[in-house]
Short mmCIF file of C-alpha atoms and ligand atoms in Angstrom, two decimals:
data_model
loop_
_atom_site.label_atom_id
_atom_site.label_comp_id
_atom_site.label_asym_id
_atom_site.label_seq_id
_atom_site.Cartn_x
_atom_site.Cartn_y
_atom_site.Cartn_z
CA UNK Z 5 91.57 75.82 122.77
CA UNK Z 6 94.51 76.21 125.14
CA UNK Z 7 94.10 79.42 127.16
CA UNK Z 8 97.66 80.47 126.34
CA UNK Z 9 96.98 79.99 122.59
CA UNK Z 10 93.86 82.11 122.96
CA UNK Z 11 95.86 84.86 124.65
CA UNK Z 12 98.62 84.66 122.07
CA UNK Z 13 96.09 84.91 119.23
CA UNK Z 14 94.68 88.12 120.68
CA UNK Z 15 98.20 89.43 121.08
CA UNK Z 16 99.10 88.42 117.54
CA UNK Z 17 96.03 90.19 116.19
CA UNK Z 18 97.08 93.38 117.99
CA UNK Z 19 100.71 93.00 116.88
CA UNK Z 20 99.62 92.53 113.28
CA UNK Z 21 97.63 95.76 113.48
CA UNK Z 22 100.72 97.46 114.84
CA UNK Z 23 102.85 95.99 112.06
CA UNK Z 24 100.40 97.34 109.45
CA UNK Z 25 100.47 100.79 111.06
CA UNK Z 26 104.29 100.82 111.09
CA UNK Z 27 104.42 99.68 107.45
CA UNK Z 28 102.10 102.51 106.48
CA UNK Z 29 104.17 105.05 108.41
CA UNK Z 30 107.32 103.79 106.71
CA UNK Z 31 105.71 104.23 103.28
CA UNK Z 32 104.80 107.89 103.90
CA UNK Z 33 108.15 109.45 102.89
CA UNK Z 34 108.04 107.57 99.58
CA UNK Z 35 104.54 108.88 98.91
CA UNK Z 36 105.62 112.37 99.82
CA UNK Z 37 108.56 112.11 97.41
CA UNK Z 38 106.16 111.01 94.66
CA UNK Z 39 104.00 114.09 95.31
CA UNK Z 40 107.14 116.27 95.23
CA UNK Z 41 107.98 114.83 91.81
CA UNK Z 42 104.46 115.65 90.58
CA UNK Z 43 104.92 119.21 91.72
CA UNK Z 44 108.29 119.46 89.99
CA UNK Z 45 106.79 118.09 86.74
CA UNK Z 46 104.02 120.73 86.88
CA UNK Z 47 106.66 123.45 87.39
CA UNK Z 48 108.64 122.11 84.44
CA UNK Z 49 105.57 122.15 82.18
CA UNK Z 50 104.88 125.78 83.05
CA UNK Z 51 108.53 126.63 82.57
CA UNK Z 52 108.50 125.04 79.09
CA UNK Z 53 105.48 127.15 78.14
CA UNK Z 54 107.22 130.28 79.41
CA UNK Z 55 110.61 129.65 77.86
CA UNK Z 56 109.62 130.48 74.23
CA UNK Z 57 107.97 133.65 75.53
CA UNK Z 58 111.26 134.61 77.18
CA UNK Z 59 113.28 133.75 74.10
CA UNK Z 60 111.07 136.07 72.08
CA UNK Z 61 111.60 138.88 74.59
CA UNK Z 62 115.37 138.43 74.32
CA UNK Z 63 115.21 138.40 70.50
CA UNK Z 64 113.10 141.56 70.47
CA UNK Z 65 115.51 143.42 72.76
CA UNK Z 66 118.40 142.37 70.54
CA UNK Z 67 116.62 143.77 67.50
CA UNK Z 68 115.87 147.06 69.27
CA UNK Z 69 119.59 147.41 69.99
CA UNK Z 70 120.39 146.63 66.37
CA UNK Z 71 117.93 149.27 65.12
CA UNK Z 72 119.40 151.84 67.49
CA UNK Z 73 122.91 151.05 66.21
CA UNK Z 74 121.79 151.46 62.59
CA UNK Z 75 120.08 154.78 63.43
CA UNK Z 76 123.29 156.03 65.07
CA UNK Z 77 125.20 154.94 61.98
CA UNK Z 78 122.81 156.89 59.74
CA UNK Z 79 123.23 160.00 61.90
CA UNK Z 80 127.01 159.69 61.59
CA UNK Z 81 126.81 159.23 57.81
CA UNK Z 82 124.59 162.31 57.54
CA UNK Z 83 127.11 164.38 59.52
CA UNK Z 84 129.88 163.13 57.25
CA UNK Z 85 127.77 164.15 54.24
CA UNK Z 86 127.51 167.68 55.62
CA UNK Z 87 131.28 167.83 56.03
CA UNK Z 88 132.34 166.40 52.68
CA UNK Z 89 132.82 168.40 49.50
CA UNK Z 90 133.52 165.41 47.29
CA UNK Z 91 130.56 164.26 45.22
CA UNK Z 92 131.89 160.73 45.08
CA UNK Z 93 132.14 160.48 48.86
CA UNK Z 94 128.72 162.07 49.26
CA UNK Z 95 127.01 159.50 47.07
CA UNK Z 96 128.93 156.65 48.71
CA UNK Z 97 127.55 157.85 52.07
CA UNK Z 98 124.08 158.14 50.53
CA UNK Z 99 124.39 154.52 49.46
CA UNK Z 100 125.44 153.53 52.98
CA UNK Z 101 122.50 155.42 54.47
CA UNK Z 102 120.05 153.68 52.15
CA UNK Z 103 121.55 150.32 53.07
CA UNK Z 104 121.16 151.06 56.78
CA UNK Z 105 117.57 152.24 56.31
CA UNK Z 106 116.75 149.06 54.43
CA UNK Z 107 118.34 147.01 57.20
CA UNK Z 108 116.20 148.83 59.78
CA UNK Z 109 113.03 147.94 57.88
CA UNK Z 110 114.07 144.30 57.73
CA UNK Z 111 114.84 144.18 61.46
CA UNK Z 112 111.53 145.84 62.29
CA UNK Z 113 109.68 143.37 60.09
CA UNK Z 114 111.22 140.44 61.89
CA UNK Z 115 110.38 142.10 65.19
CA UNK Z 116 106.76 142.27 64.08
CA UNK Z 117 106.81 138.53 63.33
CA UNK Z 118 108.13 137.90 66.84
CA UNK Z 119 105.44 140.08 68.37
CA UNK Z 120 102.78 138.17 66.50
CA UNK Z 121 104.21 134.89 67.74
CA UNK Z 122 104.23 136.23 71.31
CA UNK Z 123 100.62 137.28 70.93
CA UNK Z 124 99.67 133.83 69.61
CA UNK Z 125 101.44 132.18 72.57
CA UNK Z 126 99.44 134.13 75.15
CA UNK Z 127 96.45 131.75 75.31
CA UNK Z 128 98.85 128.76 75.63
CA UNK Z 129 100.66 130.40 78.47
CA UNK Z 130 97.42 131.27 80.18
CA UNK Z 131 96.23 127.67 79.88
CA UNK Z 132 99.60 126.42 81.18
CA UNK Z 133 99.35 128.76 84.17
CA UNK Z 134 95.81 127.61 84.96
CA UNK Z 135 96.83 123.96 84.66
CA UNK Z 136 99.82 124.61 86.91
CA UNK Z 137 97.66 126.27 89.57
CA UNK Z 138 95.20 123.36 89.49
CA UNK Z 139 97.98 120.74 89.65
CA UNK Z 140 99.69 122.54 92.50
CA UNK Z 141 96.46 122.74 94.46
CA UNK Z 142 95.83 119.02 93.95
CA UNK Z 143 99.33 118.04 95.06
CA UNK Z 144 99.16 120.34 98.07
CA UNK Z 145 95.91 118.80 99.22
CA UNK Z 146 97.49 115.35 98.78
CA UNK Z 147 100.40 116.50 100.92
CA UNK Z 148 98.02 117.79 103.58
CA UNK Z 149 96.17 114.49 103.65
CA UNK Z 150 99.50 112.66 104.01
CA UNK Z 151 100.28 114.84 107.01
CA UNK Z 152 96.96 114.10 108.66
CA UNK Z 153 97.40 110.39 107.91
CA UNK Z 154 100.76 110.47 109.62
CA UNK Z 155 99.15 112.09 112.65
CA UNK Z 156 96.40 109.48 112.78
CA UNK Z 157 98.83 106.61 112.34
CA UNK Z 158 101.18 107.92 115.01
CA UNK Z 159 98.27 108.26 117.41
CA UNK Z 160 97.18 104.70 116.60
CA UNK Z 161 100.75 103.47 117.10
CA UNK Z 162 100.90 105.04 120.57
CA UNK Z 163 97.51 103.62 121.46
CA UNK Z 164 98.55 100.10 120.40
CA UNK Z 165 101.86 100.42 122.24
CA UNK Z 166 100.19 101.40 125.49
CA UNK Z 167 97.67 98.58 125.16
CA UNK Z 168 100.24 95.85 124.61
CA UNK Z 169 101.15 95.14 128.25
CA UNK Z 170 97.48 94.37 128.90
CA UNK Z 171 97.56 91.76 126.17
CA UNK Z 172 100.70 90.01 127.40
CA UNK Z 173 99.33 89.58 130.91
CA UNK Z 174 99.12 85.97 132.02
CA UNK Z 175 101.35 84.65 129.24
CA UNK Z 176 104.37 82.72 130.52
CA UNK Z 177 107.59 84.63 129.96
CA UNK Z 178 109.36 81.90 127.97
CA UNK Z 179 106.33 81.43 125.74
CA UNK Z 180 106.07 85.18 125.21
CA UNK Z 181 109.76 85.36 124.23
CA UNK Z 182 109.25 82.42 121.86
CA UNK Z 183 106.20 84.13 120.35
CA UNK Z 184 108.01 87.48 119.99
CA UNK Z 185 110.91 85.82 118.14
CA UNK Z 186 108.53 83.94 115.83
CA UNK Z 187 106.45 87.04 115.12
CA UNK Z 188 109.58 88.92 114.12
CA UNK Z 189 111.20 86.18 112.05
CA UNK Z 190 108.05 84.73 110.42
CA UNK Z 191 106.59 87.88 108.89
CA UNK Z 192 104.09 88.60 111.67
CA UNK Z 193 102.67 85.05 111.68
CA UNK Z 194 103.77 83.33 114.87
CA UNK Z 195 100.59 81.27 115.29
CA UNK Z 196 98.98 79.53 112.34
CA UNK Z 197 96.27 76.95 111.83
CA UNK Z 198 96.70 73.39 110.57
CA UNK Z 199 94.23 72.79 107.76
CA UNK Z 200 93.90 69.50 105.88
CA UNK Z 201 97.08 68.38 107.66
CA UNK Z 202 99.01 71.29 106.21
CA UNK Z 203 100.67 74.12 108.15
CA UNK Z 204 99.15 77.34 106.80
CA UNK Z 205 102.38 79.17 107.65
CA UNK Z 206 104.82 77.21 105.49
CA UNK Z 207 102.28 75.17 103.48
CA UNK Z 208 104.07 71.91 104.27
CA UNK Z 209 102.31 68.71 105.23
CA UNK Z 210 102.44 68.08 108.96
CA UNK Z 211 103.03 64.52 110.31
CA UNK Z 212 100.24 62.63 112.03
CA UNK Z 213 101.92 62.66 115.46
CA UNK Z 214 102.05 66.47 115.40
CA UNK Z 215 98.43 66.68 114.22
CA UNK Z 216 97.37 64.53 117.14
CA UNK Z 217 99.30 66.71 119.58
CA UNK Z 218 97.66 69.83 118.16
CA UNK Z 219 94.22 68.23 118.40
CA UNK Z 220 94.86 67.13 121.98
CA UNK Z 221 95.27 70.81 122.99
CA UNK Z 222 97.42 69.91 125.98
CA UNK Z 223 100.58 71.81 125.13
CA UNK Z 224 102.11 74.30 122.72
CA UNK Z 225 103.03 72.50 119.48
CA UNK Z 226 105.35 73.90 116.83
CA UNK Z 227 105.36 73.11 113.11
CA UNK Z 228 108.22 70.62 112.54
CA UNK Z 229 109.17 72.52 109.36
CA UNK Z 230 108.85 76.23 110.14
CA UNK Z 231 108.55 76.25 113.93
CA UNK Z 232 105.37 78.36 114.00
CA UNK Z 233 102.93 77.58 116.79
CA UNK Z 234 100.12 75.44 115.43
CA UNK Z 235 96.45 75.41 116.45
CA UNK Z 236 93.20 73.90 115.22
CA UNK Z 237 90.82 76.25 113.43
CA UNK Z 238 87.72 76.77 115.60
ZN1 LIG M 15 105.00 75.37 109.10
#
């Protein structure tokens, strides 16, 4: 194998590792956003369980106000009864009072129904709260592991960056530029093998003349179709 091909292969291996690290780093924000959505969904589920409970509270308060209003009404009617001397008016007020008392009983009955519903919802709410706590804990630990992965990846990135100059040593500048361009434009595959007369980079058949040049291992040979640097598998 040509010494420069050997050097470039080592460099390519290191650059591919770097590429993988950078791809993983780039994917982290997306993963974090997915975890954020999970957290939001857990919050929504808890909120849904709580909302009926809150509705019931509101309904109960409304009924308490209604009862109070009816009681005030009754007190007023009773005062009016004390003041009136007309029998007709007195019995009309009595009728009003009875109506208000009946209304109070009905309101209180419906309040009781609401209280029973609230009581029945308690276990659901408790389960929803427990589920929410567990989900939140899970997502938070995911988040923490994402953070530590970012740290590890960044450290690895720095390590690979600092190593690179060592790997480019002894490679001719023009060849290195050529390699760098290929690595960038050919999806991290600047050097590929020829197998069964086919370039493993573009999967096109390579002509005999090129195959012979590759086999001779005298110079750098590019694939006539894709331009990648070709070498014989060892
Ligand atoms: Zn090719």
